CSV table of C-alpha atoms in Angstrom, one decimal:
chain,number,residue,atom,x,y,z
W,22,MET,CA,0.0,0.1,0.1
W,23,LYS,CA,1.2,3.3,-0.8
W,24,LYS,CA,2.2,6.0,1.9
W,25,ILE,CA,-0.2,8.8,2.4
W,26,GLY,CA,1.0,12.4,2.7
W,27,LEU,CA,-1.2,15.1,4.2
W,28,VAL,CA,-0.4,19.0,3.9
W,29,GLY,CA,-2.6,19.6,7.3
W,30,GLY,CA,-3.0,22.3,10.1
W,31,THR,CA,-5.5,24.2,7.6
W,32,GLY,CA,-7.4,23.9,9.9
W,33,PRO,CA,-6.3,21.4,13.0
W,34,GLU,CA,-9.7,19.9,13.0
W,35,SER,CA,-9.8,18.8,9.3
W,36,THR,CA,-6.5,17.3,9.8
W,37,VAL,CA,-7.6,15.1,12.6
W,38,MET,CA,-10.6,14.1,10.7
W,39,TYR,CA,-8.4,12.9,7.8
W,40,TYR,CA,-6.0,10.9,10.0
W,41,LYS,CA,-8.8,9.1,11.8
W,42,GLU,CA,-11.0,8.2,8.6
W,43,LEU,CA,-8.3,7.4,6.5
W,44,ASN,CA,-6.8,4.7,9.5
W,45,LYS,CA,-10.6,3.5,10.1
W,46,ARG,CA,-11.5,3.0,6.2
W,47,VAL,CA,-8.6,1.2,5.4
W,48,ASP,CA,-8.7,-1.0,8.4
W,49,LYS,CA,-12.4,-2.0,7.5
W,50,LEU,CA,-11.6,-2.2,3.9
W,51,THR,CA,-8.6,-4.8,4.7
W,52,GLU,CA,-10.8,-6.5,7.2
W,53,GLY,CA,-8.3,-5.5,9.7
W,54,GLU,CA,-5.2,-6.6,8.0
W,55,GLN,CA,-3.6,-3.1,7.3
W,56,MET,CA,-3.8,0.7,8.5
W,57,PRO,CA,-2.3,3.1,6.2
W,58,GLU,CA,1.0,4.6,6.6
W,59,LEU,CA,0.7,8.1,6.8
W,60,VAL,CA,2.9,11.5,7.2
W,61,ILE,CA,1.6,15.0,8.1
W,62,GLU,CA,3.3,18.1,7.3
W,63,SER,CA,1.5,20.6,9.5
W,64,VAL,CA,1.6,24.3,8.5
W,65,ASN,CA,1.3,27.6,10.5
W,66,PHE,CA,-2.6,28.1,10.0
W,67,HIS,CA,-2.2,31.8,10.8
W,68,HIS,CA,0.7,32.5,8.5
W,69,ALA,CA,-1.3,30.7,5.6
W,70,TRP,CA,-4.5,32.1,6.2
W,71,ASP,CA,-2.5,35.7,6.3
W,72,LEU,CA,-1.1,34.6,2.7
W,73,VAL,CA,-4.4,34.2,1.3
W,74,THR,CA,-6.1,37.1,2.8
W,75,GLY,CA,-3.3,39.1,1.5
W,76,ALA,CA,-3.6,37.5,-2.0
W,77,ARG,CA,0.1,36.7,-1.7
W,78,TYR,CA,-0.4,33.4,-3.8
W,79,GLU,CA,3.0,33.0,-4.8
W,80,GLU,CA,4.5,33.0,-1.3
W,81,LEU,CA,1.6,30.7,-0.4
W,82,ALA,CA,2.3,28.3,-3.2
W,83,ASP,CA,5.9,28.3,-2.1
W,84,TYR,CA,4.8,27.5,1.4
W,85,MET,CA,2.7,24.9,0.3
W,86,ALA,CA,5.1,23.4,-2.2
W,87,GLU,CA,8.0,23.2,0.5
W,88,LYS,CA,5.8,21.2,2.7
W,89,VAL,CA,4.5,18.7,-0.2
W,90,ASN,CA,8.1,18.4,-0.9
W,91,HIS,CA,8.8,17.5,2.7
W,92,LEU,CA,6.4,14.7,2.2
W,93,VAL,CA,7.6,13.4,-0.7
W,94,ALA,CA,11.3,13.2,1.0
W,95,SER,CA,9.4,11.2,4.0
W,96,GLY,CA,8.5,8.6,1.3
W,97,ALA,CA,4.4,9.8,0.5
W,98,GLU,CA,3.3,8.6,-2.8
W,99,VAL,CA,-0.1,10.1,-2.6
W,100,VAL,CA,-0.1,13.5,-1.7
W,101,SER,CA,-2.7,15.9,-0.9
W,102,LEU,CA,-3.7,19.2,0.7
W,103,THR,CA,-6.2,18.9,3.4
W,104,ALA,CA,-7.7,22.2,2.9
W,105,ALA,CA,-10.4,23.4,0.0
W,106,THR,CA,-9.0,27.0,0.4
W,107,MET,CA,-5.7,26.0,-0.3
W,108,HIS,CA,-6.4,24.7,-3.6
W,109,ILE,CA,-6.3,28.3,-4.7
W,110,VAL,CA,-2.8,27.7,-5.5
W,111,PHE,CA,-3.3,24.0,-6.2
W,112,ASP,CA,-1.8,24.3,-9.8
W,113,ARG,CA,1.3,26.4,-8.8
W,114,VAL,CA,1.9,24.0,-5.9
W,115,GLN,CA,1.6,21.3,-8.5
W,116,SER,CA,3.9,23.0,-10.7
W,117,LYS,CA,6.8,23.2,-8.1
W,118,THR,CA,6.6,19.4,-7.0
W,119,THR,CA,7.3,16.1,-8.5
W,120,ALA,CA,4.3,14.8,-6.3
W,121,ALA,CA,0.8,14.1,-8.1
W,122,LEU,CA,-1.4,15.9,-5.9
W,123,VAL,CA,-5.0,14.7,-5.4
W,124,SER,CA,-7.3,17.7,-5.8
W,125,ILE,CA,-10.4,18.1,-3.8
W,126,PRO,CA,-12.1,20.1,-6.4
W,127,LYS,CA,-11.5,17.5,-9.1
W,128,ALA,CA,-13.4,14.8,-6.7
W,129,VAL,CA,-16.4,16.7,-6.0
W,130,ALA,CA,-16.6,17.2,-10.0
W,131,ASP,CA,-16.2,13.6,-10.6
W,132,GLU,CA,-19.0,12.7,-7.9
W,133,ALA,CA,-21.4,15.6,-9.2
W,134,VAL,CA,-21.1,14.0,-12.6
W,135,THR,CA,-21.8,10.4,-11.4
W,136,LEU,CA,-24.9,11.5,-9.6
W,137,GLY,CA,-26.3,13.3,-12.7
W,138,ILE,CA,-26.6,16.7,-10.7
W,139,LYS,CA,-27.0,20.1,-13.0
W,140,LYS,CA,-27.3,22.7,-10.4
W,141,VAL,CA,-25.3,22.8,-7.0
W,142,GLY,CA,-25.1,25.6,-4.3
W,143,LEU,CA,-21.2,26.2,-3.0
W,144,LEU,CA,-20.5,26.7,0.6
W,145,GLY,CA,-17.0,27.5,2.2
W,146,THR,CA,-14.7,30.3,3.1
W,147,ILE,CA,-15.2,33.6,1.4
W,148,PHE,CA,-12.4,32.5,-1.1
W,149,THR,CA,-14.1,29.2,-2.2
W,150,MET,CA,-17.2,30.8,-2.6
W,151,GLU,CA,-16.1,33.9,-4.7
W,152,GLN,CA,-13.1,32.8,-6.6
W,153,ASP,CA,-13.1,30.2,-9.4
W,154,TYR,CA,-10.8,27.4,-8.3
W,155,MET,CA,-13.7,25.2,-6.8
W,156,LYS,CA,-16.1,25.9,-9.5
W,157,LYS,CA,-13.9,25.1,-12.8
W,158,ASP,CA,-14.0,21.4,-12.7
W,159,LEU,CA,-17.8,21.8,-12.2
W,160,ARG,CA,-18.5,24.0,-15.0
W,161,ASP,CA,-15.9,22.2,-17.2
W,162,ALA,CA,-18.5,19.5,-16.8
W,163,GLY,CA,-21.8,21.2,-17.6
W,164,ILE,CA,-22.6,21.7,-13.8
W,165,GLU,CA,-24.2,25.3,-12.8
W,166,VAL,CA,-22.8,26.7,-9.6
W,167,TYR,CA,-24.4,29.1,-7.4
W,168,ILE,CA,-23.5,30.8,-4.2
W,169,PRO,CA,-25.0,32.5,-1.5
W,170,GLN,CA,-25.8,36.2,-1.5
W,171,GLN,CA,-23.3,38.7,-0.1
W,172,GLU,CA,-24.3,38.8,3.3
W,173,ASP,CA,-24.9,35.2,3.4
W,174,ARG,CA,-21.3,34.4,2.2
W,175,GLU,CA,-20.0,36.9,5.0
W,176,LEU,CA,-21.9,35.0,8.1
W,177,ILE,CA,-20.7,31.8,6.4
W,178,ALA,CA,-17.2,32.7,6.3
W,179,LYS,CA,-17.3,34.6,9.4
W,180,ARG,CA,-18.8,31.1,11.3
W,181,ILE,CA,-16.2,28.7,9.7
W,182,TYR,CA,-13.3,30.9,10.8
W,183,GLU,CA,-14.6,31.6,14.3
W,184,GLU,CA,-16.1,28.5,15.1
W,185,LEU,CA,-15.9,25.6,12.9
W,186,GLU,CA,-11.9,26.1,12.4
W,187,ARG,CA,-11.7,25.9,16.2
W,188,GLY,CA,-13.9,22.9,16.5
W,189,ILE,CA,-17.1,25.0,17.6
W,190,VAL,CA,-20.1,23.6,16.5
W,191,LYS,CA,-23.4,25.5,17.7
W,192,GLU,CA,-27.1,24.8,17.2
W,193,SER,CA,-27.7,28.2,16.2
W,194,THR,CA,-25.0,28.3,13.5
W,195,LEU,CA,-26.6,25.0,12.2
W,196,LYS,CA,-29.8,27.3,11.9
W,197,GLU,CA,-28.7,30.1,9.9
W,198,PHE,CA,-26.9,27.5,7.5
W,199,LEU,CA,-29.9,25.9,6.7
W,200,ALA,CA,-31.7,29.0,6.2
W,201,ILE,CA,-29.3,29.9,3.6
W,202,ILE,CA,-29.4,26.7,2.0
W,203,GLU,CA,-33.2,26.7,2.3
W,204,LYS,CA,-33.4,30.2,0.1
W,205,MET,CA,-31.1,28.8,-2.4
W,206,LYS,CA,-33.0,25.9,-3.1
W,207,GLU,CA,-36.1,28.3,-3.7
W,208,GLU,CA,-34.4,30.9,-5.7
W,209,ASP,CA,-31.7,29.1,-7.4
W,210,GLU,CA,-33.4,25.7,-7.8
W,211,ILE,CA,-30.1,24.0,-6.6
W,212,GLU,CA,-30.6,20.4,-6.3
W,213,ALA,CA,-27.6,19.8,-3.7
W,214,ILE,CA,-25.3,21.8,-1.7
W,215,ILE,CA,-21.3,21.3,-2.1
W,216,LEU,CA,-19.7,21.4,1.8
W,217,GLY,CA,-16.6,23.1,0.1
W,218,CYS,CA,-14.7,23.8,3.4
W,219,THR,CA,-13.2,20.5,5.2
W,220,GLU,CA,-14.8,21.7,8.2
W,221,LEU,CA,-18.5,22.2,7.4
W,222,PRO,CA,-19.0,18.2,7.9
W,223,LEU,CA,-18.7,19.1,11.4
W,224,LEU,CA,-22.2,21.0,11.2
W,225,LEU,CA,-23.8,19.8,8.3
W,226,ASN,CA,-24.5,16.3,6.7
W,227,SER,CA,-27.3,14.7,4.5
W,228,ASP,CA,-29.4,13.7,7.6
W,229,ASN,CA,-29.9,17.5,8.7
W,230,CYS,CA,-29.6,19.2,5.2
W,231,PRO,CA,-32.9,19.7,3.2
W,232,ILE,CA,-31.1,19.0,0.2
W,233,PRO,CA,-28.2,16.2,-0.6
W,234,CYS,CA,-24.8,17.4,0.7
W,235,LEU,CA,-21.7,16.8,-1.5
W,236,ASP,CA,-19.3,16.4,1.2
W,237,ALA,CA,-15.8,17.4,-0.2
W,238,VAL,CA,-14.1,15.6,2.5
W,239,GLU,CA,-15.9,12.5,1.9
W,240,MET,CA,-15.1,12.2,-2.1
W,241,HIS,CA,-11.2,13.2,-1.2
W,242,LEU,CA,-11.0,10.6,1.2
W,243,LYS,CA,-12.2,8.1,-1.5
W,244,LYS,CA,-9.9,9.3,-4.1
W,245,LEU,CA,-7.0,9.3,-1.6
W,246,ILE,CA,-7.7,5.5,-0.5
W,247,ALA,CA,-8.1,4.5,-4.1
W,248,LEU,CA,-5.1,5.5,-5.2
W,249,ALA,CA,-3.2,4.3,-2.1
W,250,MET,CA,-4.6,0.8,-2.3
W,251,GLU,CA,-4.8,0.7,-6.1
W,252,SER,CA,-2.1,-2.1,-6.3
W,253,GLU,CA,-3.8,-3.7,-3.6
W,254,ARG,CA,-7.4,-4.5,-4.8
W,255,GLU,CA,-10.3,-2.7,-6.6
W,256,LEU,CA,-12.7,-0.6,-4.1
């Protein structure tokens, strides 16, 4: 089985989620015979976030690529960034490393195509919602992508940064998010909502959401495991 490398720390909650889920799922798939070899390169979240908010993308790409290359030097063969927002420099990072990175946006787009979805809503950080890196693969596949209204985008971004990134989950925040999704369902006629931030599954899922949730973490984990185990067995 191939060794998995994760660029973590953006934020810590999602990094822990990836670590636990990768171990649990591989253990189950191999019927208790294996758990993955994992190496994590954890970044300074505040530094990375400052680079994003300051649009210092070349510096961010250099920082992320440095971490990816550390993972490769540690023997990682399947490598990924564990935060959707950091995919804002995905192509730049890919050009600075020999590792074949596993893309969150591509994993989401592939799943949406498989499900036959034509209209989706996108939730995430302000950068994920307003910029194109999470939308491009979806649009290239012929899927319409809608984002919340400006005031709602600002609320979502605030709750992610101040609460979910710190592992804080509030019932009041869930109600706010569900109201936004209901509004998008009515006004934009979306068929599903993309949880485009790796902390959003702490709050939302298909059990508490009025429409299907496309969980970016779930789809990404499937891709990572499939690549790590492809020489072992068919999933």
